[in-house]
GROMACS .gro file of N, CA and C in nm:
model
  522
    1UNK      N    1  -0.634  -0.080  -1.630
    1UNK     CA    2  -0.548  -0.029  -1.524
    1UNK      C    3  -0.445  -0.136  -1.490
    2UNK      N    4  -0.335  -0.105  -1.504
    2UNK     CA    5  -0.219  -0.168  -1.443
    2UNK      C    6  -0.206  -0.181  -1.294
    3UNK      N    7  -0.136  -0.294  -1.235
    3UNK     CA    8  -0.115  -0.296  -1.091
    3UNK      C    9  -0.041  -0.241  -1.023
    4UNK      N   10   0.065  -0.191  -1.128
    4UNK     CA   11   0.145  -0.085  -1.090
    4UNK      C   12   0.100   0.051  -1.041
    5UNK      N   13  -0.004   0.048  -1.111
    5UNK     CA   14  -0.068   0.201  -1.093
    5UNK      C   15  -0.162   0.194  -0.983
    6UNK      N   16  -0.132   0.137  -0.934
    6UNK     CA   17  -0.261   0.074  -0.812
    6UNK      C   18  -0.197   0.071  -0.674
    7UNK      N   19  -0.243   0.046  -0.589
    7UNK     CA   20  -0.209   0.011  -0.412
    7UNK      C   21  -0.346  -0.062  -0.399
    8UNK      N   22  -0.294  -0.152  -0.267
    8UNK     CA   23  -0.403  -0.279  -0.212
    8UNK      C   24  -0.452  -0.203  -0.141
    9UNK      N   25  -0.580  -0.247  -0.145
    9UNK     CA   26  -0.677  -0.177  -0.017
    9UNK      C   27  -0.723  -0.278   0.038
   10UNK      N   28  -0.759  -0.382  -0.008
   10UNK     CA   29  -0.797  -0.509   0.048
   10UNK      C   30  -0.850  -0.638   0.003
   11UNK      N   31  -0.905  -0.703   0.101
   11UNK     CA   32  -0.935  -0.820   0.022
   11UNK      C   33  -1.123  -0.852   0.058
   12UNK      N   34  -1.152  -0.930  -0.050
   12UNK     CA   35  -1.298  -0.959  -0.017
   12UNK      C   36  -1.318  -1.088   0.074
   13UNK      N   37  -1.349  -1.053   0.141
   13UNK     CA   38  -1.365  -1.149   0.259
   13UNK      C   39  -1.460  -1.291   0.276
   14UNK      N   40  -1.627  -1.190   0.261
   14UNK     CA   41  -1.735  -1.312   0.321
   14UNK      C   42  -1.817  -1.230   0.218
   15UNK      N   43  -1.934  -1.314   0.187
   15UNK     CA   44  -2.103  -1.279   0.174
   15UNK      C   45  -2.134  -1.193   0.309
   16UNK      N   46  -2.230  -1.127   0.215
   16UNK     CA   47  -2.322  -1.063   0.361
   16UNK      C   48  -2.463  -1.090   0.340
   17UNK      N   49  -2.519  -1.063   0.259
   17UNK     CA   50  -2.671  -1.081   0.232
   17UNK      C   51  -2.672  -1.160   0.097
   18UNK      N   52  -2.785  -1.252   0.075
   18UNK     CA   53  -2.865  -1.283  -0.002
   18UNK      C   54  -2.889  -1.223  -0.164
   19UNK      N   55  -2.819  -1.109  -0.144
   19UNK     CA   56  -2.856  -1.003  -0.258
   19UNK      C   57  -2.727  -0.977  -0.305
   20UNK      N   58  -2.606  -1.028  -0.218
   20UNK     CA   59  -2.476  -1.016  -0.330
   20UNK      C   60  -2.416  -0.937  -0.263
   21UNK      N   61  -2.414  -0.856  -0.148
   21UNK     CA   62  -2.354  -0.801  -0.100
   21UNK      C   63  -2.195  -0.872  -0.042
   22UNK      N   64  -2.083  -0.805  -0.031
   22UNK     CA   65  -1.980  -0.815   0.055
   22UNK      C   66  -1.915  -0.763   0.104
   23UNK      N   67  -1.857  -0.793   0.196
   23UNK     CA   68  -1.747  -0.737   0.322
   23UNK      C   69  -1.634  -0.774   0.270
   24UNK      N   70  -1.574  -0.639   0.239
   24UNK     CA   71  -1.416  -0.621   0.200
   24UNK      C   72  -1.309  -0.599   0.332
   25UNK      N   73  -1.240  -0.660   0.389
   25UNK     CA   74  -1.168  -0.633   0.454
   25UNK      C   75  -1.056  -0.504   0.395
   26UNK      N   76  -1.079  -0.415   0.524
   26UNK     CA   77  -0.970  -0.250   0.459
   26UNK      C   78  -0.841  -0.323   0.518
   27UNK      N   79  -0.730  -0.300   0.435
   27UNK     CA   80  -0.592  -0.344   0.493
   27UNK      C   81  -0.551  -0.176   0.537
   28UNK      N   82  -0.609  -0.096   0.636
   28UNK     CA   83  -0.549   0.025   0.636
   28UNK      C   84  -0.608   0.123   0.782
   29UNK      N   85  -0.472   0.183   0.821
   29UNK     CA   86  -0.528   0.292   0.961
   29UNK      C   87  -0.655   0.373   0.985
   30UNK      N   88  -0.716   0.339   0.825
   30UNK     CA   89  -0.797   0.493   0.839
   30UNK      C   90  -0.926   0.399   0.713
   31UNK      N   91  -1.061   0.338   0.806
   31UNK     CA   92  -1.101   0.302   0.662
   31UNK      C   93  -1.220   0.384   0.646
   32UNK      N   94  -1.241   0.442   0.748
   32UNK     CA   95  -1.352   0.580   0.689
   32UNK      C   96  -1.311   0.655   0.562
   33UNK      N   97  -1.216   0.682   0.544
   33UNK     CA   98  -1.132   0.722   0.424
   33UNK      C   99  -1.204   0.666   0.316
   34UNK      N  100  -1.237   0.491   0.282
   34UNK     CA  101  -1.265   0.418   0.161
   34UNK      C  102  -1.421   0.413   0.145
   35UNK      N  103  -1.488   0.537   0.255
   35UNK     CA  104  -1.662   0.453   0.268
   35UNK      C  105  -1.716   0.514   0.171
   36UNK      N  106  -1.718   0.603   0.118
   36UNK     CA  107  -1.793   0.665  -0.001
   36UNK      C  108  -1.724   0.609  -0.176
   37UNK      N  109  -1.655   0.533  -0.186
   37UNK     CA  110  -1.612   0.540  -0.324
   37UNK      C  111  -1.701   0.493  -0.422
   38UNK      N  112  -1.649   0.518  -0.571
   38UNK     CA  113  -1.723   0.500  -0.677
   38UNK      C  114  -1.773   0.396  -0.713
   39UNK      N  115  -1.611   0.331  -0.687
   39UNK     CA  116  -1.574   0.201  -0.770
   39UNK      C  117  -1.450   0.186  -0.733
   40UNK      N  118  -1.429   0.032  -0.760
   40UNK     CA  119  -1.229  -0.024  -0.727
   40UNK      C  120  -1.214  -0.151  -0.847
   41UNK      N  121  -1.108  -0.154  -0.839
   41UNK     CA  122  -1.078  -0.251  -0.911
   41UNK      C  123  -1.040  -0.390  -0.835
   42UNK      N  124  -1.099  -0.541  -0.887
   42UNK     CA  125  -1.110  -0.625  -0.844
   42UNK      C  126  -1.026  -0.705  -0.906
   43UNK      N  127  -0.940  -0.787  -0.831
   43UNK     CA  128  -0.830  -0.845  -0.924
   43UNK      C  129  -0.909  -1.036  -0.979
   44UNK      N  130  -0.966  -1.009  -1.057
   44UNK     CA  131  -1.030  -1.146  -1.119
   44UNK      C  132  -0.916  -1.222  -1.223
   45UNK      N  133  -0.859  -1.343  -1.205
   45UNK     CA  134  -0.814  -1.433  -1.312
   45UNK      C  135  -0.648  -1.303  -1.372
   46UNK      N  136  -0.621  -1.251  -1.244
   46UNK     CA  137  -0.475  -1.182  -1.289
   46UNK      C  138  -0.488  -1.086  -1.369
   47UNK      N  139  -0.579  -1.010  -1.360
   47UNK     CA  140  -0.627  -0.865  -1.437
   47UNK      C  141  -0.746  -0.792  -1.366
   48UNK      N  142  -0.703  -0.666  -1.334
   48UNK     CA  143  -0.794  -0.580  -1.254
   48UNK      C  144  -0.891  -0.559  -1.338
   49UNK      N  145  -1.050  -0.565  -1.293
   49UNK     CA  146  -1.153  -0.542  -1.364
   49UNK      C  147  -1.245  -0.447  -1.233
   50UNK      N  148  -1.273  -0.354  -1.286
   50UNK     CA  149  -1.331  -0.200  -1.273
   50UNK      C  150  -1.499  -0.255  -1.187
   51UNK      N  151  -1.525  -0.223  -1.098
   51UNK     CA  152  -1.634  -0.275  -1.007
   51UNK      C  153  -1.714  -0.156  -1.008
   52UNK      N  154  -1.840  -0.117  -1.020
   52UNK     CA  155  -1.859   0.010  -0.960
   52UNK      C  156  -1.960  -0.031  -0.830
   53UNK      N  157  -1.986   0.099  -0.761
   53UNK     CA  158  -2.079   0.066  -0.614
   53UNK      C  159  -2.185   0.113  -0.577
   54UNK      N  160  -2.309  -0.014  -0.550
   54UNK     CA  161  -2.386   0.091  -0.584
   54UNK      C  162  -2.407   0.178  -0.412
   55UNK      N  163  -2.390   0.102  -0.330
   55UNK     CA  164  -2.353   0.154  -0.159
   55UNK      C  165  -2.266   0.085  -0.052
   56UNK      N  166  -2.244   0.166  -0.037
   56UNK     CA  167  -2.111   0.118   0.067
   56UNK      C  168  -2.132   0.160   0.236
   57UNK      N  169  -2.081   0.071   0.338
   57UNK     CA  170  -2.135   0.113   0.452
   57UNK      C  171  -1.974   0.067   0.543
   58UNK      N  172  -1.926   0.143   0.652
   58UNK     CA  173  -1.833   0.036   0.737
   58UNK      C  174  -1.919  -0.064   0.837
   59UNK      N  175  -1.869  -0.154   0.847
   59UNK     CA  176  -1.893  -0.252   0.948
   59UNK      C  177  -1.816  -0.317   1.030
   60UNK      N  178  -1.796  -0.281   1.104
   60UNK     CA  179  -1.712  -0.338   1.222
   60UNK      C  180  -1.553  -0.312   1.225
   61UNK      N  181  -1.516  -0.183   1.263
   61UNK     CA  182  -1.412  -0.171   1.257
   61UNK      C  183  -1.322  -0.162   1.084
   62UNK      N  184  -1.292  -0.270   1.093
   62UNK     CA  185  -1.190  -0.290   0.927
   62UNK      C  186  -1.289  -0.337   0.817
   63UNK      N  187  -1.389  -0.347   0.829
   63UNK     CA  188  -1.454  -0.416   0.730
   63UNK      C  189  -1.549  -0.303   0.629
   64UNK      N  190  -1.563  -0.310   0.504
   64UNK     CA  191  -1.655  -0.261   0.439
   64UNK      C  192  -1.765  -0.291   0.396
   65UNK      N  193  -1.867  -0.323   0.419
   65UNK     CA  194  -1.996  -0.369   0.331
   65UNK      C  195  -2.035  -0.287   0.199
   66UNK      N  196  -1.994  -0.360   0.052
   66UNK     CA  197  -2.048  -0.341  -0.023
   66UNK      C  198  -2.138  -0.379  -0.132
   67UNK      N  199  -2.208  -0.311  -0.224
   67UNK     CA  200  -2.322  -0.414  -0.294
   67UNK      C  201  -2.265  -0.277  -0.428
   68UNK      N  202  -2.250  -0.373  -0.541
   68UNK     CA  203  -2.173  -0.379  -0.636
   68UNK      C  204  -2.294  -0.367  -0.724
   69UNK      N  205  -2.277  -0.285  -0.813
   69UNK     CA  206  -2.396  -0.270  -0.952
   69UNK      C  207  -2.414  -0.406  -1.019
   70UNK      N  208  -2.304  -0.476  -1.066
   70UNK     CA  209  -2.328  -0.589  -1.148
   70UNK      C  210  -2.373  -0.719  -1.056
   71UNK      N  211  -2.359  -0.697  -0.911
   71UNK     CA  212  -2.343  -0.838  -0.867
   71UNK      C  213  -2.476  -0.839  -0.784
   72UNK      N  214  -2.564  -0.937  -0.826
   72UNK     CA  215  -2.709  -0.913  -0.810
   72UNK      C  216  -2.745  -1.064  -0.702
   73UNK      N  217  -2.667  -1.150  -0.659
   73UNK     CA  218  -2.665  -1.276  -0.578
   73UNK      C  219  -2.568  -1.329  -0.547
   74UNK      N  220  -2.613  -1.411  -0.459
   74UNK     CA  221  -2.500  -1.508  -0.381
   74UNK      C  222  -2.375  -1.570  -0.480
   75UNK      N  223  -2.423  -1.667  -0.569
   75UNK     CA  224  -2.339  -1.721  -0.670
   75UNK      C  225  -2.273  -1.606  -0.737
   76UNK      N  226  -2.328  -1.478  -0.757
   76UNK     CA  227  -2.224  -1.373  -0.835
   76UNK      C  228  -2.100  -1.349  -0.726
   77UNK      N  229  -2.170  -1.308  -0.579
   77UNK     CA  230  -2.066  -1.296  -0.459
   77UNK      C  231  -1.977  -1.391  -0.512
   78UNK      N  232  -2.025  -1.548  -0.490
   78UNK     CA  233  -1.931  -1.643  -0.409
   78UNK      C  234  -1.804  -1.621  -0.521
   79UNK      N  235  -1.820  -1.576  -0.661
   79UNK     CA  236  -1.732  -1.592  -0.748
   79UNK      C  237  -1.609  -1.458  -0.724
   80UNK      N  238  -1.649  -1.376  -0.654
   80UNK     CA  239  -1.547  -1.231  -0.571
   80UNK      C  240  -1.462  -1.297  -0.434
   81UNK      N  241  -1.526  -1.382  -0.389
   81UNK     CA  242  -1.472  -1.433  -0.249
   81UNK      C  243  -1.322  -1.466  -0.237
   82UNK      N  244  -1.227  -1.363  -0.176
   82UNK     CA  245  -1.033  -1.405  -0.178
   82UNK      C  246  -0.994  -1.292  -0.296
   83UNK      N  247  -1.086  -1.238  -0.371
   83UNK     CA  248  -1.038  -1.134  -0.470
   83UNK      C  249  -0.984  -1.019  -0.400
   84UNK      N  250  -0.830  -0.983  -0.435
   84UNK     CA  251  -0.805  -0.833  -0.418
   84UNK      C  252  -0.885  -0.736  -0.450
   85UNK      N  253  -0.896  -0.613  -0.382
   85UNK     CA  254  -0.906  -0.517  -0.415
   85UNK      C  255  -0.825  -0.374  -0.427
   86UNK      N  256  -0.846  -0.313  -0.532
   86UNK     CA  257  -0.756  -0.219  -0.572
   86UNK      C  258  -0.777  -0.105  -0.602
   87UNK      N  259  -0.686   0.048  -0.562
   87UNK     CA  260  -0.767   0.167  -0.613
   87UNK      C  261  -0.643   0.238  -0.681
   88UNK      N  262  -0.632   0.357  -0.750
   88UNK     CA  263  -0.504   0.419  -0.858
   88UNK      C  264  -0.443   0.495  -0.743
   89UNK      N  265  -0.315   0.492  -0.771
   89UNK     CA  266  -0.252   0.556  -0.658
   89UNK      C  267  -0.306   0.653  -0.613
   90UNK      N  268  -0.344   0.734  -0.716
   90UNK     CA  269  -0.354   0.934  -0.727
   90UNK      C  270  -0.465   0.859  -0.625
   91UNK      N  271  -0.531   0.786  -0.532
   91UNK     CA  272  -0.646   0.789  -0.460
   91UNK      C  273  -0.551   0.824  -0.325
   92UNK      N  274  -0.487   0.791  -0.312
   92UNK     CA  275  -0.384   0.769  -0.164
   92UNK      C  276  -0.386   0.895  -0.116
   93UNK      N  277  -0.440   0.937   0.004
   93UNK     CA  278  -0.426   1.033   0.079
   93UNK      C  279  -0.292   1.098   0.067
   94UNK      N  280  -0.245   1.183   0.051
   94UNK     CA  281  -0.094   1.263   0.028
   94UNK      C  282  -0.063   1.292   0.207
   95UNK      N  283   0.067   1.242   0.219
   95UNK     CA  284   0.185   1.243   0.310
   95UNK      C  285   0.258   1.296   0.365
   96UNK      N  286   0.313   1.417   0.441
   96UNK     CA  287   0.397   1.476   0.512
   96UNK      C  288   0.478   1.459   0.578
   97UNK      N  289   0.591   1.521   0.611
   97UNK     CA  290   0.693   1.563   0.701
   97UNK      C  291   0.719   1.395   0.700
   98UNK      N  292   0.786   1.296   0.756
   98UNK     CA  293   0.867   1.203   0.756
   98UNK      C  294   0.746   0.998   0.742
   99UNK      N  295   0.641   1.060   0.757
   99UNK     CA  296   0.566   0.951   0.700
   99UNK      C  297   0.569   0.976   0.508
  100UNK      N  298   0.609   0.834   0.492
  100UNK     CA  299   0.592   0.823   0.374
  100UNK      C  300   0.500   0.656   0.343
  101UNK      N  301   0.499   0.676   0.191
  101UNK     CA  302   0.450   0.541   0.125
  101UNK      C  303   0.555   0.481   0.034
  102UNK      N  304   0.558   0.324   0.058
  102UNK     CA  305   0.708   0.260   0.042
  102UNK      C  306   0.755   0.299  -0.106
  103UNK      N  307   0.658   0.320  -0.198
  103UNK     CA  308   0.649   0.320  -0.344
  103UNK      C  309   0.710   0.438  -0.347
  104UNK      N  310   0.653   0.543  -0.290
  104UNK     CA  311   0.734   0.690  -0.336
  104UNK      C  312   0.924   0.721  -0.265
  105UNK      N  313   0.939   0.669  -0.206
  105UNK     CA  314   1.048   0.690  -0.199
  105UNK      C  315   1.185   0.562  -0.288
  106UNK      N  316   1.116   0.479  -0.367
  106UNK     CA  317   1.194   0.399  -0.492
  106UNK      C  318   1.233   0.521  -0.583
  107UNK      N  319   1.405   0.490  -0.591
  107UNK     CA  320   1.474   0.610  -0.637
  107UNK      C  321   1.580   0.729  -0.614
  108UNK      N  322   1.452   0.751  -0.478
  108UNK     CA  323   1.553   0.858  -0.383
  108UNK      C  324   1.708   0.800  -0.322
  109UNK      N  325   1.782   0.932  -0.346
  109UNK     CA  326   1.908   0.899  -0.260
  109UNK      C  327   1.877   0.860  -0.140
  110UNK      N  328   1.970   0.794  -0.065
  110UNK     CA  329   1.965   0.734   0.052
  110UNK      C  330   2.082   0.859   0.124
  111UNK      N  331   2.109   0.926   0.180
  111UNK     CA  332   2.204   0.998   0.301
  111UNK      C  333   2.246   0.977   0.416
  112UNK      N  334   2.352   0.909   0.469
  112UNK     CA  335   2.365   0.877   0.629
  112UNK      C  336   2.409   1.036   0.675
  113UNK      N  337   2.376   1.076   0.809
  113UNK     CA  338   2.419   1.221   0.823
  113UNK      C  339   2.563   1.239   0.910
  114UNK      N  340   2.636   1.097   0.862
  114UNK     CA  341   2.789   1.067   0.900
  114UNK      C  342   2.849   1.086   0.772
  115UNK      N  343   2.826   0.991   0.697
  115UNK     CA  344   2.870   0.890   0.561
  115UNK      C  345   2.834   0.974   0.429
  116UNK      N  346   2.714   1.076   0.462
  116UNK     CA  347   2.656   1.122   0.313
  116UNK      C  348   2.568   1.074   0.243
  117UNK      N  349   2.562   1.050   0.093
  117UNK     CA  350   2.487   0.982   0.020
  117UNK      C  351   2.572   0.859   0.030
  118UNK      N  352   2.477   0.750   0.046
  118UNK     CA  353   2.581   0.605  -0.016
  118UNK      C  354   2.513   0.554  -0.096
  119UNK      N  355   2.357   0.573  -0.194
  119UNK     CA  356   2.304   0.490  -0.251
  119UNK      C  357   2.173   0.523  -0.302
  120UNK      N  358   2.105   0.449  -0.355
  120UNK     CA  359   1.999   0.464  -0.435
  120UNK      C  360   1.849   0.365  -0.416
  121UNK      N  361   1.805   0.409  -0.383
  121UNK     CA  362   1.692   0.337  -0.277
  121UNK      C  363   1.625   0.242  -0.422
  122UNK      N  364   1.638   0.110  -0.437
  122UNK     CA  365   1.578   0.052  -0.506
  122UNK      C  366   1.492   0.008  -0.514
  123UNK      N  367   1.409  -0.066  -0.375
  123UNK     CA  368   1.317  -0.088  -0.326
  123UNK      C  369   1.320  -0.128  -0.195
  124UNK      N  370   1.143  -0.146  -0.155
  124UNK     CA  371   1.143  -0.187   0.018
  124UNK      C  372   1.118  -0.371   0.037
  125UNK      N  373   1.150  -0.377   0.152
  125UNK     CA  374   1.131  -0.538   0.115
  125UNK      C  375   1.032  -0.505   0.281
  126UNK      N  376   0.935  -0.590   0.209
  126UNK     CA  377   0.864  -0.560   0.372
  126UNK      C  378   0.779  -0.696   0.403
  127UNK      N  379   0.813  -0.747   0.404
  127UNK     CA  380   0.815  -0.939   0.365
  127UNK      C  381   0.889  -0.991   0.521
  128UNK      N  382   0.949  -0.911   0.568
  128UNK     CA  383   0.991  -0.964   0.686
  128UNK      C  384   0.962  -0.842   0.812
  129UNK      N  385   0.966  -0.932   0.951
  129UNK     CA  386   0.882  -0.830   1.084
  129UNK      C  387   0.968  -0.667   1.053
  130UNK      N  388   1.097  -0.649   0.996
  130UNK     CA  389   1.139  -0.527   0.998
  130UNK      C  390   1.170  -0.502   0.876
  131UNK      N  391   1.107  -0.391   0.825
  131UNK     CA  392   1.122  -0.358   0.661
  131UNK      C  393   1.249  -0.287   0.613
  132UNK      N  394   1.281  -0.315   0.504
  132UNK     CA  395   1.415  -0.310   0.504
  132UNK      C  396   1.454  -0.189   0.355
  133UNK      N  397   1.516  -0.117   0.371
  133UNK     CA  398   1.545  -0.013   0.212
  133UNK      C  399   1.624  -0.092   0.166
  134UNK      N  400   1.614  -0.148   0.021
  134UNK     CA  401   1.712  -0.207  -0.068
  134UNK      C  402   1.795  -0.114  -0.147
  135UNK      N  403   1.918  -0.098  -0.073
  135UNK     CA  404   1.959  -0.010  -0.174
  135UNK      C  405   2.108  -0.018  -0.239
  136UNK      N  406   2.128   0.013  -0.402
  136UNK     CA  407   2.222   0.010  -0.461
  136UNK      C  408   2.332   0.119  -0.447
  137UNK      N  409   2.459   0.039  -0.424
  137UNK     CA  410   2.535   0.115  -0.446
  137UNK      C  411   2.674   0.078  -0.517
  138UNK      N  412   2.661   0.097  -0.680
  138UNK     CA  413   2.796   0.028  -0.741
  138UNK      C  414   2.655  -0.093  -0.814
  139UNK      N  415   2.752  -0.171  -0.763
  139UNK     CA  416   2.730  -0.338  -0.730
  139UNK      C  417   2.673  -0.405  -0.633
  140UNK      N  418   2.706  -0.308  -0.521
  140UNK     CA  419   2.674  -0.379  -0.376
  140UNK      C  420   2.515  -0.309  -0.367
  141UNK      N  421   2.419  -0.438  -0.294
  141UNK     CA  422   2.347  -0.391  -0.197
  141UNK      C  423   2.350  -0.422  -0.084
  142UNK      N  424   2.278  -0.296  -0.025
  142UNK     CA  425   2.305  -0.243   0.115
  142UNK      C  426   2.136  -0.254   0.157
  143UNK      N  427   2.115  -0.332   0.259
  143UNK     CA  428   1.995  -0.364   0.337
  143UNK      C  429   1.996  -0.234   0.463
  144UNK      N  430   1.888  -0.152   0.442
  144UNK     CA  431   1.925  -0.026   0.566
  144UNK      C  432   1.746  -0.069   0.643
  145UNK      N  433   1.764  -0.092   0.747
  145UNK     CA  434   1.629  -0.112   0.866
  145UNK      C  435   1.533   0.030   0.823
  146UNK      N  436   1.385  -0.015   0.820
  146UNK     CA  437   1.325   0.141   0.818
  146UNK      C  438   1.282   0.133   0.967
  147UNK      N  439   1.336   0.254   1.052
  147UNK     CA  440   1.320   0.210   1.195
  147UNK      C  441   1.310   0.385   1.219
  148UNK      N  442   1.190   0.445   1.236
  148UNK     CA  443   1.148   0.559   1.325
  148UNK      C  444   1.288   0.619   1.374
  149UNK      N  445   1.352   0.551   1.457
  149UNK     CA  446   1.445   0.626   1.512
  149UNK      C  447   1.555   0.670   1.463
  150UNK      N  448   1.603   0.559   1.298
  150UNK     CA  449   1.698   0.626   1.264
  150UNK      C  450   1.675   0.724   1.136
  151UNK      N  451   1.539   0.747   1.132
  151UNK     CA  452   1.490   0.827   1.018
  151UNK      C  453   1.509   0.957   1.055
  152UNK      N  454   1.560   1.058   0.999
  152UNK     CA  455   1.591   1.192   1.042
  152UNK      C  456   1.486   1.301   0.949
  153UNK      N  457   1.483   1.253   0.817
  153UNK     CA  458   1.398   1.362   0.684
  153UNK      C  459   1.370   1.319   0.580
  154UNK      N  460   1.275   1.305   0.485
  154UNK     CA  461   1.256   1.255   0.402
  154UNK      C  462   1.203   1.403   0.322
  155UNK      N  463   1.288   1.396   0.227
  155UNK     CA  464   1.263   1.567   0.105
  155UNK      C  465   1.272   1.532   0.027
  156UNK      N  466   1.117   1.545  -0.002
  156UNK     CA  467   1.048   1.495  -0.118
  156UNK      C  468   1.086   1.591  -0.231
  157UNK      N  469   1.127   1.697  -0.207
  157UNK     CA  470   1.145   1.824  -0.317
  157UNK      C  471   1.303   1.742  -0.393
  158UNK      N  472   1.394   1.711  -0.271
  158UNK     CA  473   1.513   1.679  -0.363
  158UNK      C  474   1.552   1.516  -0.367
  159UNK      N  475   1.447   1.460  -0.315
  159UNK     CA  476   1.446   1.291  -0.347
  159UNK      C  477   1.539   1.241  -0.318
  160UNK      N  478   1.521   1.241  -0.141
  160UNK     CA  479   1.638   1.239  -0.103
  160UNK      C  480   1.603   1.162   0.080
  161UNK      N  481   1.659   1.068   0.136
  161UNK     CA  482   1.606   1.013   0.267
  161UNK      C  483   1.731   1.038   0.328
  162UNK      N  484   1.727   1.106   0.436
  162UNK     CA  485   1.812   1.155   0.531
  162UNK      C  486   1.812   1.029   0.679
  163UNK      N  487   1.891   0.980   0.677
  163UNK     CA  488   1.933   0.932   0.821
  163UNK      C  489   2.017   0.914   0.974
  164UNK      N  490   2.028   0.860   1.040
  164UNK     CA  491   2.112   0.886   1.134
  164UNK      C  492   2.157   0.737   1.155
  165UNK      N  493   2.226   0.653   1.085
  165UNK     CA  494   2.251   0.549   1.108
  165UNK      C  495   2.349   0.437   1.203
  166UNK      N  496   2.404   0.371   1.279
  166UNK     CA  497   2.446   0.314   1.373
  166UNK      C  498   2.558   0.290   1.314
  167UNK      N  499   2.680   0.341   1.340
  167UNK     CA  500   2.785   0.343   1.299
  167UNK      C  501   2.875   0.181   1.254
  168UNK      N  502   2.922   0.112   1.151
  168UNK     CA  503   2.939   0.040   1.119
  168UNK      C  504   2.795  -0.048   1.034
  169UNK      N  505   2.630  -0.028   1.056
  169UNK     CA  506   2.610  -0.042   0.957
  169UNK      C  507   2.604  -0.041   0.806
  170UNK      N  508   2.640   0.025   0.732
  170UNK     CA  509   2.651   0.035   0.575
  170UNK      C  510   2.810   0.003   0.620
  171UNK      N  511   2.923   0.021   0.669
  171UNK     CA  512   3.082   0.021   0.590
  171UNK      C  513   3.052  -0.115   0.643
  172UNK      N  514   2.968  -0.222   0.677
  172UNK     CA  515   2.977  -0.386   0.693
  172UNK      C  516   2.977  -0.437   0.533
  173UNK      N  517   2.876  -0.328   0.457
  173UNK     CA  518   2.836  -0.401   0.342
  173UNK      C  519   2.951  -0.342   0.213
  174UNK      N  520   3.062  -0.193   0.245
  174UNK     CA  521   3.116  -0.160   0.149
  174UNK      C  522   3.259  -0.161   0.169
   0.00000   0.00000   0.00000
């Protein structure tokens, strides 16, 4: 499995028991969602390797307790400890009406509902407190805020992000 084909779910945190168990920290709103799974992929030495489970429990809020088929003690744990964890996209709960996931909208036109289309959503940069649409247009990129309020529609049928943007943002950058 590629990492591409993947989304983070989290990271392995601590030991829990004697027997190899660990607590995965969920990076996510909803981790009842992750308590029953099969298996994830564990990012060991820069290549995802396939974990399966043999039970899984939540614990405390964000945390998962799991105990892993292959990993039978402490020293097997301690060698998971700071490892990502990873599941295939197709796992991702599916999305509606103007919540999206940053990955699916790479591509879509960008639309101001002044200006029109100006661009081509290349990617999100979300590396800083306000995440930002990278998007091409020409030559130029154009940094557009992802901010609730100026989001108007996101149509997924014609791949396409509709906004209401603050007049003089984008003609600063064209």
């Amino acid at each position: 499995m590629r990492k591409e084909d993947c989304f983070y779910l989290g990271k392995i945190a601590k030991k829990f028991s004697f027997k190899g168990e660990v607590l995965i920290y969920l990076d996510t709103d909803e981790p009842e969602l992750y308590e029953n799974m099969e298996s994830v992929f564990v990012e060991c030495n820069n290549h995802l390797v396939p974990f399966f489970i043999e039970h899984s429990l939540l614990h405390k809020n964000d945390l998962l307790r799991v105990r892993f088929e292959d990993v039978k003690n402490e020293q097997e744990a301690d060698e998971l400890l700071g490892n990502s964890v990873y599941l295939p996209l197709k796992m991702l709960p599916k999305l509606t009406g103007n919540k999206f996931y940053f990955h699916e909208v790479i591509g879509f036109e960008i639309e101001d509902q002044r200006l029109g289309v100006f661009g081509i959503i290349q990617s999100v940069n979300d590396s800083s407190a306000q995440p930002l649409f990278e998007v091409k247009n020409g030559d130029v990129e154009i940094l557009v805020p992802i901010i609730d309020h100026f989001l108007v529609k996101i149509d997924r049928a014609h791949k396409k992000v509709l906004m209401n943007l603050p007049e003089g943002l984008v003609e600063m950058y064209l």
